[in-house]
Amino acid sequence: MKLIILDRDGVINEDSDAFIKSPDEWVPIPGSVEAIAQLTKAGYTVVIATNQSGLGRGLFDITALNAIHQKMLDTIKTAGGAVPVIMFCPHLPTDDCDCRKPRPGMFNTISERFDVGLKGVPAIGDSLRDLQAALLAGCTPYLVLTGKGRQTLEKGGLPPGTLVFDSLAAVAAHLIEKNRQPVAPSSAPAVPGQGEKAVAARNTEKAAPKAKAKAAAKAKLASLAEKPQKATGKKEKSEKKSVPENKKK
């Protein structure tokens, strides 16, 4: 499963210090909706995790939030994308909850919901708290320079391993192109315990020409079975040396 986690305000839609309180105030960042559609078509499951303390502040109610999200989902669907899950935290910074970023509560819930680990999962945000939550959950943090992204970059203190891109569209293009590239044999296995099998499969493909040559050599040996054993023995000894022994590490 290819999972990607997005912040909402400043990543998908234009942010506002006064909060996004109604569907009319929800305005997509150019290219963001199309980026989600491209990720969907590339096999990604796109999930949103967003702090929405405007609920706790009384700036809007759950009906308004649902209407905002319905407009967003309809816009994404029209472009050919899909977002099966939207996680949001309604709490104030003073509520000391586990779900408000920079804490990883929403990320942990996503992991449980889809029954997958989050190690290396790309998580995109425009604020430091987005990146910190991503790192705590084991994700790879991506900073986009839309929304508050440029201010976040200028302030510094980004989590180690943070990748910086101009926009969600740029992140999508990077990930899709990255998935098109062949995986190197030395890459870490995506599933624990499967690395040796994956490497063995790749080595088998690379060794195909050698295997054909070896098969031809065996056929020639069979045709020479009536010849003196001394010559045959040398060939068998040479052949054994060419076959690597399995060694336990």
Coordinates of C-alpha atoms in Angstrom, one line a residue:
M1 CA 0.0 0.0 0.0
K2 CA 1.3 3.4 -1.0
L3 CA 0.1 5.9 1.6
I4 CA 0.6 9.7 1.7
I5 CA -0.5 12.1 4.4
L6 CA -1.3 15.7 3.6
D7 CA -1.9 18.7 5.8
R8 CA -4.9 20.8 4.5
D9 CA -4.5 24.5 5.0
G10 CA -1.4 25.8 3.2
V11 CA -0.9 22.6 1.3
I12 CA -4.1 21.9 -0.5
N13 CA -5.9 25.2 -0.1
E14 CA -4.9 28.8 0.6
D15 CA -4.3 29.4 4.4
S16 CA -5.7 32.3 6.4
D17 CA -4.8 33.7 9.8
A18 CA -8.5 34.2 10.3
F19 CA -9.2 30.5 9.7
I20 CA -11.2 28.9 6.9
K21 CA -14.7 29.1 8.3
S22 CA -17.0 28.4 5.3
P23 CA -16.9 26.7 1.9
D24 CA -16.6 30.1 0.2
E25 CA -13.3 30.7 2.0
W26 CA -11.9 27.3 0.8
V27 CA -9.8 28.2 -2.2
P28 CA -7.4 25.5 -3.7
I29 CA -3.8 26.3 -4.3
P30 CA -3.1 26.2 -8.0
G31 CA -2.1 22.7 -9.0
S32 CA -2.9 21.0 -5.6
V33 CA -6.1 19.3 -6.6
E34 CA -4.5 18.1 -9.9
A35 CA -1.6 16.8 -7.8
I36 CA -3.9 14.7 -5.6
A37 CA -5.5 13.3 -8.8
Q38 CA -2.1 12.4 -10.1
L39 CA -1.2 10.7 -6.9
T40 CA -4.5 8.8 -6.8
K41 CA -3.9 7.5 -10.4
A42 CA -0.4 6.5 -9.5
G43 CA -1.8 4.2 -6.8
Y44 CA -1.4 6.4 -3.7
T45 CA -4.0 6.4 -0.9
V46 CA -4.2 10.1 0.0
V47 CA -5.2 10.9 3.6
I48 CA -5.6 14.3 5.2
A49 CA -4.6 15.1 8.8
T50 CA -5.4 18.7 9.8
N51 CA -5.5 20.8 13.0
Q52 CA -8.9 22.6 13.1
S53 CA -8.9 24.5 16.4
G54 CA -11.5 26.9 14.9
L55 CA -14.0 24.3 16.1
G56 CA -12.7 24.6 19.7
R57 CA -12.6 28.4 19.4
G58 CA -16.2 28.6 18.3
L59 CA -15.3 30.2 14.9
F60 CA -17.3 27.5 13.0
D61 CA -19.3 24.4 13.9
I62 CA -19.0 20.8 12.6
T63 CA -21.7 21.4 10.0
A64 CA -19.6 24.2 8.5
L65 CA -16.4 22.0 8.6
N66 CA -18.3 19.1 6.9
A67 CA -19.5 21.5 4.2
I68 CA -15.9 22.8 3.6
H69 CA -14.6 19.2 3.3
Q70 CA -17.4 18.2 1.0
K71 CA -16.5 21.1 -1.4
M72 CA -12.9 20.0 -1.2
L73 CA -13.7 16.3 -1.9
D74 CA -16.1 17.2 -4.8
T75 CA -13.3 19.4 -6.4
I76 CA -10.8 16.6 -6.0
K77 CA -13.2 14.0 -7.4
T78 CA -13.9 16.2 -10.4
A79 CA -10.2 16.3 -11.1
G80 CA -10.0 12.5 -10.9
G81 CA -8.6 12.1 -7.4
A82 CA -9.9 10.6 -4.1
V83 CA -9.4 11.1 -0.4
P84 CA -10.9 8.3 1.6
V85 CA -10.1 9.6 5.0
I86 CA -9.9 13.1 6.6
M87 CA -8.6 13.3 10.1
F88 CA -9.0 16.5 12.1
C89 CA -8.2 17.7 15.6
P90 CA -10.8 20.2 17.0
H91 CA -8.9 21.0 20.1
L92 CA -7.2 24.2 21.3
P93 CA -3.4 24.3 21.9
T94 CA -4.1 24.5 25.6
D95 CA -6.3 21.3 25.7
D96 CA -3.2 19.1 25.9
C97 CA -4.7 16.4 23.6
D98 CA -2.7 13.7 21.8
C99 CA -4.2 14.4 18.3
R100 CA -3.2 18.0 17.7
K101 CA 0.0 18.3 15.7
P102 CA 3.0 18.4 16.6
R103 CA 1.8 15.3 18.5
P104 CA 1.4 12.2 16.3
G105 CA -2.0 11.1 17.5
M106 CA -3.8 11.6 14.1
F107 CA -0.9 9.8 12.4
N108 CA -1.2 6.9 14.8
T109 CA -4.9 6.6 14.1
I110 CA -4.3 6.6 10.4
S111 CA -1.8 3.7 10.9
E112 CA -4.4 1.8 12.9
R113 CA -7.2 2.5 10.4
F114 CA -5.2 1.1 7.5
D115 CA -3.3 -1.4 9.5
V116 CA 0.1 -0.3 8.1
G117 CA 3.3 1.0 9.5
L118 CA 4.2 4.6 8.7
K119 CA 8.0 4.3 8.4
G120 CA 9.0 6.3 5.3
V121 CA 5.5 7.3 4.4
P122 CA 5.6 10.8 2.9
A123 CA 3.8 13.4 5.1
I124 CA 3.5 16.9 3.6
G125 CA 3.0 20.1 5.5
D126 CA 3.8 23.8 5.5
S127 CA 4.4 24.4 9.2
L128 CA 7.0 23.1 11.7
R129 CA 4.3 21.2 13.7
D130 CA 3.3 19.3 10.6
L131 CA 6.9 18.1 10.1
Q132 CA 7.4 17.3 13.8
A133 CA 4.3 15.2 14.0
A134 CA 5.4 13.4 10.8
L135 CA 8.8 12.6 12.2
L136 CA 7.4 11.3 15.5
A137 CA 5.1 9.0 13.6
G138 CA 8.1 7.6 11.6
C139 CA 7.1 9.4 8.3
T140 CA 9.3 11.2 6.0
P141 CA 8.6 14.9 6.4
Y142 CA 8.1 17.1 3.3
L143 CA 7.9 20.9 3.6
V144 CA 6.1 22.8 0.8
L145 CA 6.7 26.5 0.4
T146 CA 3.1 27.3 -0.1
G147 CA 1.0 28.6 2.8
K148 CA 3.4 29.3 5.8
G149 CA 6.1 27.2 4.2
R150 CA 8.6 29.9 3.3
Q151 CA 8.3 31.4 6.8
T152 CA 8.9 27.9 8.3
L153 CA 12.0 27.4 6.1
E154 CA 13.4 30.8 7.1
K155 CA 12.9 30.1 10.8
G156 CA 14.9 26.9 10.5
G157 CA 15.0 24.1 12.9
L158 CA 13.5 21.6 10.5
P159 CA 13.4 17.9 11.6
P160 CA 16.3 15.9 10.2
G161 CA 15.6 14.4 6.8
T162 CA 13.0 17.0 5.8
L163 CA 12.7 17.4 2.1
V164 CA 11.7 20.8 0.7
F165 CA 9.6 21.4 -2.4
D166 CA 7.9 24.4 -3.9
S167 CA 4.4 22.9 -3.8
L168 CA 2.3 19.8 -3.5
A169 CA 2.4 19.5 -7.3
A170 CA 6.2 19.4 -7.1
V171 CA 6.1 16.7 -4.4
A172 CA 3.6 14.6 -6.5
A173 CA 5.8 14.9 -9.6
H174 CA 8.9 13.8 -7.5
L175 CA 7.2 10.8 -5.9
I176 CA 5.7 9.6 -9.2
E177 CA 9.0 9.9 -11.0
K178 CA 10.8 8.2 -8.1
N179 CA 8.4 5.2 -8.3
R180 CA 9.1 4.8 -12.0
Q181 CA 12.8 4.3 -11.4
P182 CA 14.1 0.7 -10.9
V183 CA 14.9 -0.3 -7.3
A184 CA 18.6 -0.8 -6.6
P185 CA 19.5 -4.3 -5.2
S186 CA 21.0 -2.6 -2.1
S187 CA 17.7 -0.8 -1.3
A188 CA 16.2 -1.6 2.1
P189 CA 13.3 -4.1 1.8
A190 CA 9.8 -2.6 1.9
V191 CA 8.5 -5.6 3.9
P192 CA 10.6 -6.9 6.8
G193 CA 12.0 -10.3 6.1
Q194 CA 11.4 -10.1 2.4
G195 CA 14.7 -8.4 1.4
E196 CA 16.7 -11.5 0.7
K197 CA 14.0 -12.9 -1.5
A198 CA 13.7 -9.6 -3.5
V199 CA 17.5 -9.4 -3.9
A200 CA 17.6 -13.0 -5.0
A201 CA 14.9 -12.5 -7.6
R202 CA 16.8 -9.5 -9.0
N203 CA 20.0 -11.5 -9.1
T204 CA 18.3 -14.3 -10.9
E205 CA 17.1 -11.9 -13.6
K206 CA 20.6 -10.5 -14.0
A207 CA 22.1 -14.0 -14.1
A208 CA 19.8 -15.2 -16.9
P209 CA 22.5 -15.1 -19.6
K210 CA 25.0 -17.0 -17.3
A211 CA 22.3 -19.6 -16.6
K212 CA 21.8 -20.2 -20.3
A213 CA 25.5 -20.7 -20.8
K214 CA 25.7 -23.1 -17.8
A215 CA 22.8 -25.1 -19.2
A216 CA 24.6 -25.4 -22.5
A217 CA 27.7 -26.5 -20.7
K218 CA 25.7 -29.2 -18.9
A219 CA 24.2 -30.4 -22.1
K220 CA 27.7 -30.7 -23.6
L221 CA 28.9 -32.7 -20.6
A222 CA 26.0 -35.1 -21.0
S223 CA 26.9 -35.7 -24.7
L224 CA 30.5 -36.4 -23.6
A225 CA 29.5 -38.9 -20.9
E226 CA 31.2 -41.8 -22.7
K227 CA 34.6 -39.9 -22.7
P228 CA 37.3 -40.6 -20.0
Q229 CA 36.3 -39.6 -16.5
K230 CA 39.5 -37.6 -16.0
A231 CA 38.3 -34.9 -18.4
T232 CA 34.8 -35.0 -17.1
G233 CA 35.9 -34.7 -13.5
K234 CA 37.8 -31.5 -14.2
K235 CA 34.7 -29.9 -15.8
E236 CA 32.5 -31.0 -12.8
K237 CA 35.0 -29.5 -10.4
S238 CA 35.1 -26.2 -12.3
E239 CA 31.3 -26.2 -12.5
K240 CA 31.0 -26.6 -8.7
K241 CA 33.3 -23.7 -8.1
S242 CA 31.0 -21.5 -10.2
V243 CA 28.0 -22.1 -8.0
P244 CA 28.0 -19.9 -4.9
E245 CA 27.2 -21.6 -1.6
N246 CA 24.5 -20.2 0.6
K247 CA 26.0 -18.8 3.8
K248 CA 24.0 -17.8 6.8
K249 CA 24.8 -14.4 8.2

